[in-house]
PDB file of C-alpha atoms in Angstrom:
ATOM      1  CA  MET A   1     -24.554   0.914  -6.123  1.00 45.00           C
ATOM      2  CA  THR A   2     -24.920   1.130  -9.838  1.00 48.00           C
ATOM      3  CA  ALA A   3     -22.140   0.594 -12.311  1.00 47.00           C
ATOM      4  CA  THR A   4     -21.747   4.367 -12.659  1.00 49.00           C
ATOM      5  CA  ALA A   5     -20.406   4.538  -9.099  1.00 51.00           C
ATOM      6  CA  THR A   6     -17.137   3.112 -10.406  1.00 68.00           C
ATOM      7  CA  TRP A   7     -16.839   6.237 -12.569  1.00 87.00           C
ATOM      8  CA  ILE A   8     -15.867   8.186  -9.471  1.00 93.00           C
ATOM      9  CA  SER A   9     -12.208   7.877  -8.610  1.00 90.00           C
ATOM     10  CA  LYS A  10      -9.681   9.281  -6.193  1.00 91.00           C
ATOM     11  CA  GLN A  11      -6.003   9.668  -6.986  1.00 88.00           C
ATOM     12  CA  PRO A  12      -3.562  11.276  -4.533  1.00 88.00           C
ATOM     13  CA  ASN A  13      -1.893  13.237  -7.356  1.00 88.00           C
ATOM     14  CA  ARG A  14      -5.161  14.552  -8.850  1.00 86.00           C
ATOM     15  CA  SER A  15      -7.226  17.412  -7.395  1.00 88.00           C
ATOM     16  CA  GLY A  16      -5.869  16.862  -3.907  1.00 85.00           C
ATOM     17  CA  GLY A  17      -7.077  13.265  -3.793  1.00 88.00           C
ATOM     18  CA  VAL A  18     -10.788  14.138  -3.676  1.00 92.00           C
ATOM     19  CA  ALA A  19     -13.444  12.161  -5.523  1.00 94.00           C
ATOM     20  CA  CYS A  20     -13.520  13.132  -9.209  1.00 94.00           C
ATOM     21  CA  VAL A  21     -15.649  12.095 -12.156  1.00 94.00           C
ATOM     22  CA  ARG A  22     -13.952   9.348 -14.158  1.00 87.00           C
ATOM     23  CA  ASP A  23     -10.316  10.232 -14.721  1.00 82.00           C
ATOM     24  CA  THR A  24     -10.936  13.973 -14.926  1.00 89.00           C
ATOM     25  CA  ARG A  25      -9.979  16.700 -12.485  1.00 91.00           C
ATOM     26  CA  ILE A  26     -13.657  17.572 -11.982  1.00 94.00           C
ATOM     27  CA  PRO A  27     -14.399  17.026  -8.286  1.00 95.00           C
ATOM     28  CA  VAL A  28     -17.769  15.716  -7.181  1.00 97.00           C
ATOM     29  CA  TRP A  29     -17.945  18.452  -4.540  1.00 96.00           C
ATOM     30  CA  GLY A  30     -17.543  21.062  -7.290  1.00 96.00           C
ATOM     31  CA  LEU A  31     -20.543  19.683  -9.162  1.00 97.00           C
ATOM     32  CA  VAL A  32     -22.526  19.630  -5.915  1.00 97.00           C
ATOM     33  CA  ALA A  33     -21.584  23.268  -5.248  1.00 96.00           C
ATOM     34  CA  TYR A  34     -22.707  24.238  -8.724  1.00 95.00           C
ATOM     35  CA  ARG A  35     -26.073  22.549  -8.175  1.00 95.00           C
ATOM     36  CA  ARG A  36     -26.491  24.271  -4.798  1.00 95.00           C
ATOM     37  CA  ARG A  37     -26.166  27.596  -6.557  1.00 95.00           C
ATOM     38  CA  GLY A  38     -29.275  26.671  -8.545  1.00 95.00           C
ATOM     39  CA  ALA A  39     -27.818  25.090 -11.672  1.00 96.00           C
ATOM     40  CA  SER A  40     -29.810  22.351 -13.371  1.00 96.00           C
ATOM     41  CA  ASP A  41     -28.177  19.200 -14.721  1.00 96.00           C
ATOM     42  CA  ALA A  42     -28.345  20.782 -18.182  1.00 96.00           C
ATOM     43  CA  ASP A  43     -26.522  23.872 -16.838  1.00 96.00           C
ATOM     44  CA  VAL A  44     -23.851  21.674 -15.274  1.00 96.00           C
ATOM     45  CA  LEU A  45     -23.339  19.739 -18.507  1.00 95.00           C
ATOM     46  CA  ARG A  46     -22.942  22.992 -20.444  1.00 94.00           C
ATOM     47  CA  ALA A  47     -20.488  24.369 -17.882  1.00 94.00           C
ATOM     48  CA  PHE A  48     -18.288  21.266 -17.640  1.00 91.00           C
ATOM     49  CA  GLU A  49     -17.281  20.300 -21.136  1.00 88.00           C
ATOM     50  CA  GLY A  50     -16.962  16.582 -21.718  1.00 88.00           C
ATOM     51  CA  LEU A  51     -19.361  15.436 -19.016  1.00 93.00           C
ATOM     52  CA  ALA A  52     -22.311  13.221 -19.907  1.00 93.00           C
ATOM     53  CA  PRO A  53     -25.610  12.705 -18.075  1.00 94.00           C
ATOM     54  CA  ALA A  54     -24.306   9.380 -16.751  1.00 93.00           C
ATOM     55  CA  ASP A  55     -21.368  11.245 -15.169  1.00 94.00           C
ATOM     56  CA  LEU A  56     -23.784  13.433 -13.247  1.00 95.00           C
ATOM     57  CA  GLY A  57     -25.763  10.385 -12.200  1.00 94.00           C
ATOM     58  CA  ALA A  58     -22.577   8.873 -10.811  1.00 94.00           C
ATOM     59  CA  ALA A  59     -21.683  12.136  -9.058  1.00 95.00           C
ATOM     60  CA  TRP A  60     -25.108  12.476  -7.415  1.00 95.00           C
ATOM     61  CA  GLU A  61     -24.993   8.826  -6.364  1.00 94.00           C
ATOM     62  CA  TYR A  62     -21.565   9.357  -4.818  1.00 95.00           C
ATOM     63  CA  ARG A  63     -22.800  12.508  -3.050  1.00 96.00           C
ATOM     64  CA  ASP A  64     -25.723  10.572  -1.573  1.00 96.00           C
ATOM     65  CA  ALA A  65     -23.466   7.715  -0.432  1.00 95.00           C
ATOM     66  CA  HIS A  66     -20.747   9.979   1.057  1.00 96.00           C
ATOM     67  CA  PRO A  67     -22.461  13.114   2.396  1.00 96.00           C
ATOM     68  CA  ASP A  68     -19.926  13.784   5.169  1.00 95.00           C
ATOM     69  CA  GLU A  69     -16.998  13.608   2.755  1.00 94.00           C
ATOM     70  CA  ILE A  70     -18.689  15.987   0.322  1.00 96.00           C
ATOM     71  CA  GLU A  71     -19.631  18.454   3.080  1.00 96.00           C
ATOM     72  CA  ARG A  72     -16.039  18.453   4.348  1.00 94.00           C
ATOM     73  CA  SER A  73     -14.693  19.106   0.859  1.00 94.00           C
ATOM     74  CA  LEU A  74     -17.155  21.956   0.369  1.00 95.00           C
ATOM     75  CA  TRP A  75     -16.173  23.395   3.761  1.00 94.00           C
ATOM     76  CA  GLU A  76     -12.437  23.119   3.039  1.00 92.00           C
ATOM     77  CA  ASN A  77     -12.853  24.884  -0.286  1.00 91.00           C
ATOM     78  CA  GLU A  78     -14.839  27.679   1.335  1.00 91.00           C
ATOM     79  CA  ALA A  79     -12.330  28.047   4.176  1.00 91.00           C
ATOM     80  CA  CYS A  80      -9.307  28.356   1.901  1.00 87.00           C
ATOM     81  CA  MET A  81     -11.086  31.035  -0.134  1.00 87.00           C
ATOM     82  CA  VAL A  82     -11.876  33.300   2.839  1.00 84.00           C
ATOM     83  CA  ALA A  83      -9.929  36.534   2.697  1.00 75.00           C
ATOM     84  CA  HIS A  84      -8.359  37.174   6.083  1.00 73.00           C
ATOM     85  CA  ASP A  85      -5.232  38.568   7.624  1.00 69.00           C
ATOM     86  CA  GLY A  86      -4.061  35.424   9.434  1.00 66.00           C
ATOM     87  CA  ARG A  87      -5.486  36.707  12.704  1.00 67.00           C
ATOM     88  CA  SER A  88      -9.215  36.118  12.295  1.00 73.00           C
ATOM     89  CA  ALA A  89     -11.761  34.006  10.436  1.00 80.00           C
ATOM     90  CA  PRO A  90     -15.562  33.931  10.215  1.00 84.00           C
ATOM     91  CA  ALA A  91     -16.895  32.409  13.426  1.00 84.00           C
ATOM     92  CA  GLU A  92     -19.772  30.648  11.646  1.00 88.00           C
ATOM     93  CA  LEU A  93     -17.338  28.916   9.307  1.00 90.00           C
ATOM     94  CA  VAL A  94     -15.351  27.711  12.319  1.00 89.00           C
ATOM     95  CA  ARG A  95     -18.535  26.432  13.979  1.00 89.00           C
ATOM     96  CA  ARG A  96     -19.512  24.581  10.794  1.00 92.00           C
ATOM     97  CA  GLY A  97     -16.089  22.962  10.707  1.00 93.00           C
ATOM     98  CA  ARG A  98     -16.525  21.765  14.258  1.00 92.00           C
ATOM     99  CA  ARG A  99     -20.023  20.420  13.463  1.00 93.00           C
ATOM    100  CA  LEU A 100     -18.441  18.450  10.623  1.00 94.00           C
ATOM    101  CA  GLY A 101     -16.135  16.830  13.171  1.00 94.00           C
ATOM    102  CA  LEU A 102     -12.952  18.552  12.074  1.00 94.00           C
ATOM    103  CA  SER A 103     -10.255  18.991  14.666  1.00 93.00           C
ATOM    104  CA  ASP A 104      -9.280  22.482  15.745  1.00 91.00           C
ATOM    105  CA  GLU A 105      -5.925  21.971  14.029  1.00 91.00           C
ATOM    106  CA  ALA A 106      -7.603  20.928  10.757  1.00 92.00           C
ATOM    107  CA  ILE A 107      -9.836  23.998  10.915  1.00 92.00           C
ATOM    108  CA  ARG A 108      -6.934  26.370  11.601  1.00 89.00           C
ATOM    109  CA  ASP A 109      -4.858  24.824   8.811  1.00 89.00           C
ATOM    110  CA  ALA A 110      -7.669  24.992   6.242  1.00 89.00           C
ATOM    111  CA  PHE A 111      -7.453  28.774   6.064  1.00 86.00           C
ATOM    112  CA  GLU A 112      -4.918  30.424   3.794  1.00 83.00           C
ATOM    113  CA  PRO A 113      -2.806  31.547   5.489  1.00 83.00           C
ATOM    114  CA  PRO A 114      -3.408  29.139   8.366  1.00 86.00           C
ATOM    115  CA  LEU A 115      -4.555  30.720  11.609  1.00 85.00           C
ATOM    116  CA  SER A 116      -1.911  30.929  14.292  1.00 84.00           C
ATOM    117  CA  GLN A 117      -2.542  29.368  17.689  1.00 86.00           C
ATOM    118  CA  GLU A 118      -2.800  32.866  19.153  1.00 86.00           C
ATOM    119  CA  ALA A 119      -5.378  33.923  16.551  1.00 83.00           C
ATOM    120  CA  TRP A 120      -7.310  30.707  17.146  1.00 85.00           C
ATOM    121  CA  SER A 121      -7.402  31.284  20.898  1.00 86.00           C
ATOM    122  CA  ALA A 122      -8.551  34.888  20.391  1.00 84.00           C
ATOM    123  CA  LEU A 123     -11.291  33.794  17.970  1.00 81.00           C
ATOM    124  CA  LEU A 124     -12.597  31.203  20.400  1.00 82.00           C
ATOM    125  CA  ALA A 125     -12.470  33.644  23.309  1.00 83.00           C
ATOM    126  CA  SER A 126     -14.350  36.311  21.344  1.00 80.00           C
ATOM    127  CA  ASN A 127     -17.111  33.788  20.631  1.00 71.00           C
ATOM    128  CA  GLY A 128     -17.312  32.477  24.179  1.00 70.00           C
ATOM    129  CA  GLU A 129     -15.838  29.105  23.184  1.00 70.00           C
ATOM    130  CA  ALA A 130     -12.870  27.263  24.532  1.00 56.00           C
TER     131      ALA A 130
END
């Protein structure tokens, strides 16, 4: 790892404890999501005031060293943003959560509001899962 890797930090009281650039509240997963939407490094630097090219280098290095962590953070953010009525959730999002190794309880709880046990059972049954 390069020295820039130490620029990534986690604090339980900052951004939910996820990996952030330096001592900011800018999560690495957020930068990764921005890039996945087609933004260049220059676009990212314009969008996130105060970041420097070395910060992005540290973020991309962290992403490469911790891909499972970043994918889980991206998934959790997507899950909590899904509009639902507490009784259903997108089946593909649930399947992705399982592929990431998340427990059924962690998947149910990631949605806002969390899925009830009854809703979870119905979702699995409707998709031929158990």
